[in-house]
Amino acid sequence: MNKYQKTAISLAAAQAALLCSGLAMAQTPAAPAAAASAPVSSLETVVVSGRRAALESAQKIKQNSDEIVDSIVADDIGKLPDRSVTEVLQRIVGITIDRTMSKGDPEHYSVEGSGVNIRGLSYVRSEMNGRDTFSANGGRALNFEDVPPELMAGIDVYKNPSAEQIEGAVGGLVNLRTALPFDYPGFKGSVTVQEAYAKLNGKKKPSASGLLVNSWNTDYGRFGALINVASSKSATRSDFFQVEPYYPRSDAVAGQAAGSYLWVPKGAQWRTLEFERKRDGLYGALQWKKDGLDSSLTYFRSKYRMQWDEQAIFAGTDPYKIQVANGKFNDQGVLVSGTLTNNDGSLLNFNDDTRTATRNSQTEDFAWRLNWKASDRWSFTSDLQYVKASTRGLDSTVATGIGMQKEVLDLSGSTPSLTFDAADRAYLADPKNYYWSFTMEHLDRSKGTQKSWKGDAKYRFDDPVLQDLRFGLRLTDRQAQSSTNPSNYHWQAISQSWTQGGPAYLSDYPGGTQTNTFPNFFGGSVPVPPSVVFPSVAQAAGFPASYAVLHKYGADNCLVKSPLLTPTPGDPANCSNWPFAFTPEGLGSDIAQDIQSGSGNRQSEKTQAAFAQLRFGFDEWKLPLDGNVGVRVVRTQNNALGYTSFAGTEQAKLGLGGVPVANIPKYQQLDTFKNSYTDVLPSLNLKLQAAHDLQFRFAAAKAIARPDFDRLQASTTLSQTINTTGTTVNSVTQTGSAKGNPMLLPTRSTQEDLTAEWYFSRAGSVTFAAFHKDLKDIIINQTTNFQLPDASGKPQDFSVTSPINGSSGKLSGVEFAFQTYFDKLPGWLSGFGVQGNYTYVDSKTTLHSPVNSAYCSGTANSADNLALNLNGCDVDGRSFGNLPLQGMSRKAFNLALMYDQGPLSARLAYSWRSRYLQAVNVNGTQGTDGLNTDPNSPSLGQKNVAWGLPVWAESYGQLDAGVSYKLFNDQLSLGLEAQNLNSARQRQLMQQHVGYLTRGLFYTGPRYVVSARYTF
């Protein structure tokens, strides 16, 4: 009896230590019963704390789970090992993160990471405590960078779904876990304060978080309450050196051989971006338990506010005027170094823009869970949830312009460089050489809500094989709406060389500018660029009032200079027309107005799901086998509201000769598009116990990923283009563009996993996984036919480009992970440990209707240019094709050296991923002035081909570190963390037929965080 009591006391003490270390968090499986059979002395002498304890807990979750899962748990209260949830996720095998702010705009860097891919796929479901959660971003998942990591107890990533889990995880499922009051033995509290320092800009920002939890035993049952708050600020900077796409030139240098091409960029430039964000979080939980009933009520709120201000200079000159002096070229004819000038003696045109972007986002999650253990066999669960999310953003750009006499480039080294003499620098620093160039505004707002209820039942068998049967229902009602300004990004000239009156120079219209000297550019590792005169941040942030003043400069300049134009005076009346007429774009007064203008999207989606899952185990076999088999059936019903619009045929062109013109009346029709589909999703998970520390798994399942809501938008705009020469119609084209397709089906996957897992110690393991996914109904943009009747009632065909389920794919790969502490080393050396993982993924996609042309012939960068959008087109009109899935690195690995001994805990971690495709035909690497080199084209030699390059992120590795020391009976912990200790630079490439050429180089520099945490 004494031995039993002593063992129980030791076990209780060990469990309390785990709880205080943040290991026994909400929904974390309990330690296996086998631990109780360990020798009493080991239970009394082993002290588990810090990172080692966190690894032990994560390993137990993976080892005991019914499904294939990888986890990270907090090694202290409110302390995940990184500054953002996104950065935490990249440590998990099979997960990679993107480091650009937007997939469609890879020119802006995200220091803390942005998008998450699991096994190369972006079809990632997000949950909080096993419930669906999301951000109001037009998609279906949570922006993980919006979530305060201080509120998280752990993160679980499920690689292959079971029938019991909510559908939608083709790539994988990320479940964020928070604590519940009963996860702690009684009263507990913690306070953490931090200060972050970014070396590049020298800015410091504070953070703080706190937790209080207690529970009470009463006659009415046990009650518990928990509150957790967090607030954090960050101020970082990223510097960017950028090279423009290369153009094929037959006259780039004097004496160039006839019929040869040299590839020359139209310039290079630099920029710097200051980013600040404030992230606030609040989490509260109430818990009650009595007899066979227990209940929990939780509230979670995440608020995210950010602003970034960028000042960038970029080339805007005619690329076919460029001539190169003192040029050096590689064996592909690509410029390596030289001096660029214009061949007609004019100045190289550059624009210098100040861009400011703000965003305010919030997600709130209310949930109530009730569990009832009706008997030893039956238990029931009811789970009710309400999620509300919103976001609102402004992106505003104001630019000045300047002409430079020359630009000296050296692109030969790892870091491209520009050389400026004293005259160049003086010229760029003088405000009188600049003119007011353009403005561009973008506004958006979104909100979404979801009500859901889930009711589950479980029946436990009294059987040597059958363990339990689980079944249940889930009902959801989700609403999503979003709006942008009608043009999305509304560009309008203030003054240009081509506008009436020419440029409006600052010497005539001064004020509202600032000079950026680019201090500490790239941390001082490259020559300081010249000072440049930019519009002030206030000019960009002051939309629309500041825009009105600036556009009046252009109109006034037009009025002043129009009478002076030669050889014939201009018409001053033009000064009141476009582009001088100030026409700002904003959001409508409500969503109905935005939908009518074609810039609004309203979706309503309801789902009904039912599942049944049987758990079984053949424990008496020589090699025990257990697992689950089940099926989930889900029906999805989607309603989308949108207009189909046509402005009407130009009546003045109906009487012209040549190609006949169909007279089609103006058309605008509001429709509700209804779409529904049912999916049957079977799943199987098996685990074979080859030894007490060696197990194998096999999993097979079908999964779906519903289209993002912005892909389901129902608005379609039709257009009729009539090309004429004098009084003769040469051609008539009838096309259309749909921003979405409300009839889309989900992307579907059939997937298999096989793993081998060796757990040789409490924090030591070696695991291997092989996986394969067959994907179908991948969404791409292609053309379909739409008909409108003309005035006589005859149907007229319009070729409409919209998202369709037009592709399939295959994806295969392997994962390898290991971790251990060197416990057998003597003394303090036993505190060392190592952790690492490696992922390899390969994929192939197949278009249902391939576009195989070797050359791109479209002259417009529009949605109906399929070769451009699907395959990418070079500046010489040649197509690329055979591109991989976007966001997928073939290889990725993490390696960490750890130390945990007594009060000291430390980690040195390196994360790396190989080259991956970011995007095709996006901002900065697209145009409509490509050289037509198609020998079969009647436009051979013309400079009118629409082109868009594939943009790649080069392989990138970052070194991070952290150390903490506990004092005063482990109540006080002092820490120091560092990110990007190796000052890594993210290289961006643009794919052209002459090679993968440097598009740009990002630099953010190291960042440091000092912290103090007190627990009581």
PDB file of C-alpha atoms in Angstrom, residues 595-772:
ATOM      1  CA  ILE A 595     -22.648  44.222 -56.473  1.00  0.00           C
ATOM      2  CA  GLN A 596     -24.368  46.420 -59.054  1.00  0.00           C
ATOM      3  CA  SER A 597     -21.045  48.047 -59.953  1.00  0.00           C
ATOM      4  CA  GLY A 598     -19.461  44.597 -60.338  1.00  0.00           C
ATOM      5  CA  SER A 599     -17.099  45.034 -57.389  1.00  0.00           C
ATOM      6  CA  GLY A 600     -19.159  43.374 -54.662  1.00  0.00           C
ATOM      7  CA  ASN A 601     -19.495  39.746 -53.700  1.00  0.00           C
ATOM      8  CA  ARG A 602     -22.144  38.219 -51.438  1.00  0.00           C
ATOM      9  CA  GLN A 603     -22.228  34.524 -50.660  1.00  0.00           C
ATOM     10  CA  SER A 604     -24.470  32.342 -48.543  1.00  0.00           C
ATOM     11  CA  GLU A 605     -23.422  28.793 -47.815  1.00  0.00           C
ATOM     12  CA  LYS A 606     -25.084  26.055 -45.797  1.00  0.00           C
ATOM     13  CA  THR A 607     -23.705  22.618 -45.121  1.00  0.00           C
ATOM     14  CA  GLN A 608     -25.137  19.489 -43.567  1.00  0.00           C
ATOM     15  CA  ALA A 609     -22.705  16.751 -42.621  1.00  0.00           C
ATOM     16  CA  ALA A 610     -23.130  13.346 -41.017  1.00  0.00           C
ATOM     17  CA  PHE A 611     -20.416  10.899 -40.042  1.00  0.00           C
ATOM     18  CA  ALA A 612     -19.964   7.455 -38.540  1.00  0.00           C
ATOM     19  CA  GLN A 613     -16.628   6.114 -37.382  1.00  0.00           C
ATOM     20  CA  LEU A 614     -15.765   2.759 -35.862  1.00  0.00           C
ATOM     21  CA  ARG A 615     -12.655   2.348 -33.702  1.00  0.00           C
ATOM     22  CA  PHE A 616     -11.222  -1.109 -33.303  1.00  0.00           C
ATOM     23  CA  GLY A 617      -8.149  -2.894 -32.015  1.00  0.00           C
ATOM     24  CA  PHE A 618      -6.692  -6.371 -32.371  1.00  0.00           C
ATOM     25  CA  ASP A 619      -4.686  -6.215 -29.162  1.00  0.00           C
ATOM     26  CA  GLU A 620      -4.206  -9.989 -28.878  1.00  0.00           C
ATOM     27  CA  TRP A 621      -2.386 -10.304 -32.166  1.00  0.00           C
ATOM     28  CA  LYS A 622       1.347 -10.881 -32.079  1.00  0.00           C
ATOM     29  CA  LEU A 623       1.677  -7.463 -33.664  1.00  0.00           C
ATOM     30  CA  PRO A 624      -1.275  -5.475 -32.277  1.00  0.00           C
ATOM     31  CA  LEU A 625      -3.270  -3.507 -34.822  1.00  0.00           C
ATOM     32  CA  ASP A 626      -5.754  -0.752 -34.106  1.00  0.00           C
ATOM     33  CA  GLY A 627      -7.412   1.981 -36.071  1.00  0.00           C
ATOM     34  CA  ASN A 628     -10.612   3.528 -37.275  1.00  0.00           C
ATOM     35  CA  VAL A 629     -12.741   3.330 -40.365  1.00  0.00           C
ATOM     36  CA  GLY A 630     -15.517   5.731 -41.197  1.00  0.00           C
ATOM     37  CA  VAL A 631     -17.359   7.797 -43.697  1.00  0.00           C
ATOM     38  CA  ARG A 632     -18.435  11.421 -43.770  1.00  0.00           C
ATOM     39  CA  VAL A 633     -21.251  12.587 -46.031  1.00  0.00           C
ATOM     40  CA  VAL A 634     -21.602  16.326 -46.532  1.00  0.00           C
ATOM     41  CA  ARG A 635     -23.981  18.362 -48.633  1.00  0.00           C
ATOM     42  CA  THR A 636     -23.059  21.921 -49.599  1.00  0.00           C
ATOM     43  CA  GLN A 637     -25.551  24.528 -50.782  1.00  0.00           C
ATOM     44  CA  ASN A 638     -24.255  27.857 -52.037  1.00  0.00           C
ATOM     45  CA  ASN A 639     -26.145  30.958 -53.147  1.00  0.00           C
ATOM     46  CA  ALA A 640     -24.386  33.855 -54.869  1.00  0.00           C
ATOM     47  CA  LEU A 641     -25.866  37.181 -55.956  1.00  0.00           C
ATOM     48  CA  GLY A 642     -24.500  39.004 -58.996  1.00  0.00           C
ATOM     49  CA  TYR A 643     -25.159  40.986 -62.173  1.00  0.00           C
ATOM     50  CA  THR A 644     -24.475  40.073 -65.769  1.00  0.00           C
ATOM     51  CA  SER A 645     -23.895  43.378 -67.576  1.00  0.00           C
ATOM     52  CA  PHE A 646     -23.393  44.633 -71.129  1.00  0.00           C
ATOM     53  CA  ALA A 647     -23.101  48.331 -71.959  1.00  0.00           C
ATOM     54  CA  GLY A 648     -24.777  47.977 -75.389  1.00  0.00           C
ATOM     55  CA  THR A 649     -23.481  48.265 -78.952  1.00  0.00           C
ATOM     56  CA  GLU A 650     -21.972  51.584 -80.059  1.00  0.00           C
ATOM     57  CA  GLN A 651     -24.801  52.855 -82.262  1.00  0.00           C
ATOM     58  CA  ALA A 652     -22.517  55.100 -84.314  1.00  0.00           C
ATOM     59  CA  LYS A 653     -20.705  52.053 -85.738  1.00  0.00           C
ATOM     60  CA  LEU A 654     -23.795  50.143 -86.900  1.00  0.00           C
ATOM     61  CA  GLY A 655     -23.940  51.842 -90.297  1.00  0.00           C
ATOM     62  CA  LEU A 656     -20.299  51.296 -91.229  1.00  0.00           C
ATOM     63  CA  GLY A 657     -19.133  48.920 -93.951  1.00  0.00           C
ATOM     64  CA  GLY A 658     -16.938  45.877 -93.666  1.00  0.00           C
ATOM     65  CA  VAL A 659     -17.537  43.219 -91.018  1.00  0.00           C
ATOM     66  CA  PRO A 660     -21.175  43.313 -89.886  1.00  0.00           C
ATOM     67  CA  VAL A 661     -21.842  44.482 -86.330  1.00  0.00           C
ATOM     68  CA  ALA A 662     -24.551  42.826 -84.251  1.00  0.00           C
ATOM     69  CA  ASN A 663     -26.816  45.364 -82.562  1.00  0.00           C
ATOM     70  CA  ILE A 664     -27.068  44.102 -78.990  1.00  0.00           C
ATOM     71  CA  PRO A 665     -29.129  46.192 -76.547  1.00  0.00           C
ATOM     72  CA  LYS A 666     -27.843  47.228 -73.165  1.00  0.00           C
ATOM     73  CA  TYR A 667     -28.272  44.412 -70.661  1.00  0.00           C
ATOM     74  CA  GLN A 668     -28.077  44.152 -66.895  1.00  0.00           C
ATOM     75  CA  GLN A 669     -29.600  41.239 -65.046  1.00  0.00           C
ATOM     76  CA  LEU A 670     -29.446  40.485 -61.322  1.00  0.00           C
ATOM     77  CA  ASP A 671     -29.507  36.759 -60.592  1.00  0.00           C
ATOM     78  CA  THR A 672     -29.168  34.464 -57.636  1.00  0.00           C
ATOM     79  CA  PHE A 673     -27.014  31.520 -58.620  1.00  0.00           C
ATOM     80  CA  LYS A 674     -27.683  28.313 -56.713  1.00  0.00           C
ATOM     81  CA  ASN A 675     -25.166  25.511 -56.544  1.00  0.00           C
ATOM     82  CA  SER A 676     -25.248  22.323 -54.501  1.00  0.00           C
ATOM     83  CA  TYR A 677     -23.197  19.144 -54.340  1.00  0.00           C
ATOM     84  CA  THR A 678     -22.830  16.138 -52.080  1.00  0.00           C
ATOM     85  CA  ASP A 679     -19.560  14.421 -51.200  1.00  0.00           C
ATOM     86  CA  VAL A 680     -19.026  10.998 -49.686  1.00  0.00           C
ATOM     87  CA  LEU A 681     -15.678  10.960 -47.877  1.00  0.00           C
ATOM     88  CA  PRO A 682     -14.520   7.567 -46.586  1.00  0.00           C
ATOM     89  CA  SER A 683     -11.405   7.274 -44.434  1.00  0.00           C
ATOM     90  CA  LEU A 684      -9.250   4.548 -42.911  1.00  0.00           C
ATOM     91  CA  ASN A 685      -6.506   4.896 -40.300  1.00  0.00           C
ATOM     92  CA  LEU A 686      -4.475   1.863 -39.176  1.00  0.00           C
ATOM     93  CA  LYS A 687      -1.659   1.602 -36.622  1.00  0.00           C
ATOM     94  CA  LEU A 688       0.490  -1.530 -36.290  1.00  0.00           C
ATOM     95  CA  GLN A 689       2.462  -1.883 -33.044  1.00  0.00           C
ATOM     96  CA  ALA A 690       5.604  -3.785 -34.104  1.00  0.00           C
ATOM     97  CA  ALA A 691       7.222  -3.262 -30.686  1.00  0.00           C
ATOM     98  CA  HIS A 692       6.566  -1.119 -27.640  1.00  0.00           C
ATOM     99  CA  ASP A 693       8.585   1.691 -29.257  1.00  0.00           C
ATOM    100  CA  LEU A 694       8.059   0.942 -32.957  1.00  0.00           C
ATOM    101  CA  GLN A 695       4.841   1.449 -34.894  1.00  0.00           C
ATOM    102  CA  PHE A 696       3.636   1.749 -38.473  1.00  0.00           C
ATOM    103  CA  ARG A 697       0.626   3.578 -39.861  1.00  0.00           C
ATOM    104  CA  PHE A 698      -1.415   3.435 -43.012  1.00  0.00           C
ATOM    105  CA  ALA A 699      -4.075   5.998 -43.851  1.00  0.00           C
ATOM    106  CA  ALA A 700      -6.336   6.457 -46.850  1.00  0.00           C
ATOM    107  CA  ALA A 701      -9.075   9.006 -47.343  1.00  0.00           C
ATOM    108  CA  LYS A 702     -10.997  11.191 -49.697  1.00  0.00           C
ATOM    109  CA  ALA A 703     -11.021  14.912 -48.994  1.00  0.00           C
ATOM    110  CA  ILE A 704     -12.367  18.115 -50.464  1.00  0.00           C
ATOM    111  CA  ALA A 705     -11.374  21.790 -50.475  1.00  0.00           C
ATOM    112  CA  ARG A 706     -14.225  24.136 -51.340  1.00  0.00           C
ATOM    113  CA  PRO A 707     -13.464  27.143 -53.561  1.00  0.00           C
ATOM    114  CA  ASP A 708     -12.582  30.373 -51.812  1.00  0.00           C
ATOM    115  CA  PHE A 709     -15.464  32.808 -51.737  1.00  0.00           C
ATOM    116  CA  ASP A 710     -13.698  35.301 -54.002  1.00  0.00           C
ATOM    117  CA  ARG A 711     -13.604  32.564 -56.675  1.00  0.00           C
ATOM    118  CA  LEU A 712     -17.400  32.164 -56.380  1.00  0.00           C
ATOM    119  CA  GLN A 713     -18.256  35.789 -57.198  1.00  0.00           C
ATOM    120  CA  ALA A 714     -21.218  35.954 -59.570  1.00  0.00           C
ATOM    121  CA  SER A 715     -20.612  39.192 -61.520  1.00  0.00           C
ATOM    122  CA  THR A 716     -19.891  39.002 -65.268  1.00  0.00           C
ATOM    123  CA  THR A 717     -19.089  41.940 -67.557  1.00  0.00           C
ATOM    124  CA  LEU A 718     -19.561  41.480 -71.315  1.00  0.00           C
ATOM    125  CA  SER A 719     -17.951  43.684 -73.955  1.00  0.00           C
ATOM    126  CA  GLN A 720     -18.103  44.153 -77.727  1.00  0.00           C
ATOM    127  CA  THR A 721     -14.945  45.531 -79.342  1.00  0.00           C
ATOM    128  CA  ILE A 722     -15.360  47.019 -82.827  1.00  0.00           C
ATOM    129  CA  ASN A 723     -12.077  47.779 -84.630  1.00  0.00           C
ATOM    130  CA  THR A 724     -12.384  50.243 -87.512  1.00  0.00           C
ATOM    131  CA  THR A 725     -10.287  51.976 -90.123  1.00  0.00           C
ATOM    132  CA  GLY A 726     -12.073  55.105 -91.235  1.00  0.00           C
ATOM    133  CA  THR A 727     -15.597  54.007 -92.130  1.00  0.00           C
ATOM    134  CA  THR A 728     -14.763  50.299 -92.416  1.00  0.00           C
ATOM    135  CA  VAL A 729     -15.164  47.731 -89.645  1.00  0.00           C
ATOM    136  CA  ASN A 730     -12.145  45.411 -89.632  1.00  0.00           C
ATOM    137  CA  SER A 731     -13.174  43.053 -86.845  1.00  0.00           C
ATOM    138  CA  VAL A 732     -15.685  42.513 -84.074  1.00  0.00           C
ATOM    139  CA  THR A 733     -14.885  40.563 -80.922  1.00  0.00           C
ATOM    140  CA  GLN A 734     -17.363  39.733 -78.206  1.00  0.00           C
ATOM    141  CA  THR A 735     -15.775  38.728 -74.947  1.00  0.00           C
ATOM    142  CA  GLY A 736     -16.451  38.815 -71.259  1.00  0.00           C
ATOM    143  CA  SER A 737     -14.754  38.475 -67.924  1.00  0.00           C
ATOM    144  CA  ALA A 738     -16.216  36.928 -64.810  1.00  0.00           C
ATOM    145  CA  LYS A 739     -14.530  37.682 -61.499  1.00  0.00           C
ATOM    146  CA  GLY A 740     -15.701  34.310 -60.249  1.00  0.00           C
ATOM    147  CA  ASN A 741     -17.882  31.336 -61.003  1.00  0.00           C
ATOM    148  CA  PRO A 742     -20.645  30.496 -58.514  1.00  0.00           C
ATOM    149  CA  MET A 743     -21.045  27.027 -60.040  1.00  0.00           C
ATOM    150  CA  LEU A 744     -17.572  25.827 -59.128  1.00  0.00           C
ATOM    151  CA  LEU A 745     -17.140  22.447 -57.468  1.00  0.00           C
ATOM    152  CA  PRO A 746     -14.605  21.740 -54.745  1.00  0.00           C
ATOM    153  CA  THR A 747     -11.134  20.436 -55.486  1.00  0.00           C
ATOM    154  CA  ARG A 748     -11.185  16.755 -54.532  1.00  0.00           C
ATOM    155  CA  SER A 749      -8.404  14.468 -53.421  1.00  0.00           C
ATOM    156  CA  THR A 750      -7.848  10.757 -52.948  1.00  0.00           C
ATOM    157  CA  GLN A 751      -4.842  10.366 -50.682  1.00  0.00           C
ATOM    158  CA  GLU A 752      -2.752   7.711 -48.979  1.00  0.00           C
ATOM    159  CA  ASP A 753      -0.108   7.856 -46.254  1.00  0.00           C
ATOM    160  CA  LEU A 754       2.358   5.302 -44.908  1.00  0.00           C
ATOM    161  CA  THR A 755       4.536   5.970 -41.847  1.00  0.00           C
ATOM    162  CA  ALA A 756       7.173   4.304 -39.699  1.00  0.00           C
ATOM    163  CA  GLU A 757       7.679   5.715 -36.183  1.00  0.00           C
ATOM    164  CA  TRP A 758      10.367   4.717 -33.681  1.00  0.00           C
ATOM    165  CA  TYR A 759      10.057   6.270 -30.204  1.00  0.00           C
ATOM    166  CA  PHE A 760      13.262   5.262 -28.472  1.00  0.00           C
ATOM    167  CA  SER A 761      12.971   7.650 -25.507  1.00  0.00           C
ATOM    168  CA  ARG A 762      10.521  10.072 -23.917  1.00  0.00           C
ATOM    169  CA  ALA A 763      11.807  12.908 -26.111  1.00  0.00           C
ATOM    170  CA  GLY A 764      13.529  10.839 -28.769  1.00  0.00           C
ATOM    171  CA  SER A 765      12.069   9.580 -32.017  1.00  0.00           C
ATOM    172  CA  VAL A 766      12.744   8.876 -35.660  1.00  0.00           C
ATOM    173  CA  THR A 767       9.746   9.016 -38.003  1.00  0.00           C
ATOM    174  CA  PHE A 768       9.281   8.544 -41.736  1.00  0.00           C
ATOM    175  CA  ALA A 769       6.229   9.185 -43.889  1.00  0.00           C
ATOM    176  CA  ALA A 770       5.454   8.644 -47.571  1.00  0.00           C
ATOM    177  CA  PHE A 771       2.349  10.206 -49.093  1.00  0.00           C
ATOM    178  CA  HIS A 772       0.494  10.476 -52.379  1.00  0.00           C
TER     179      HIS A 772
END
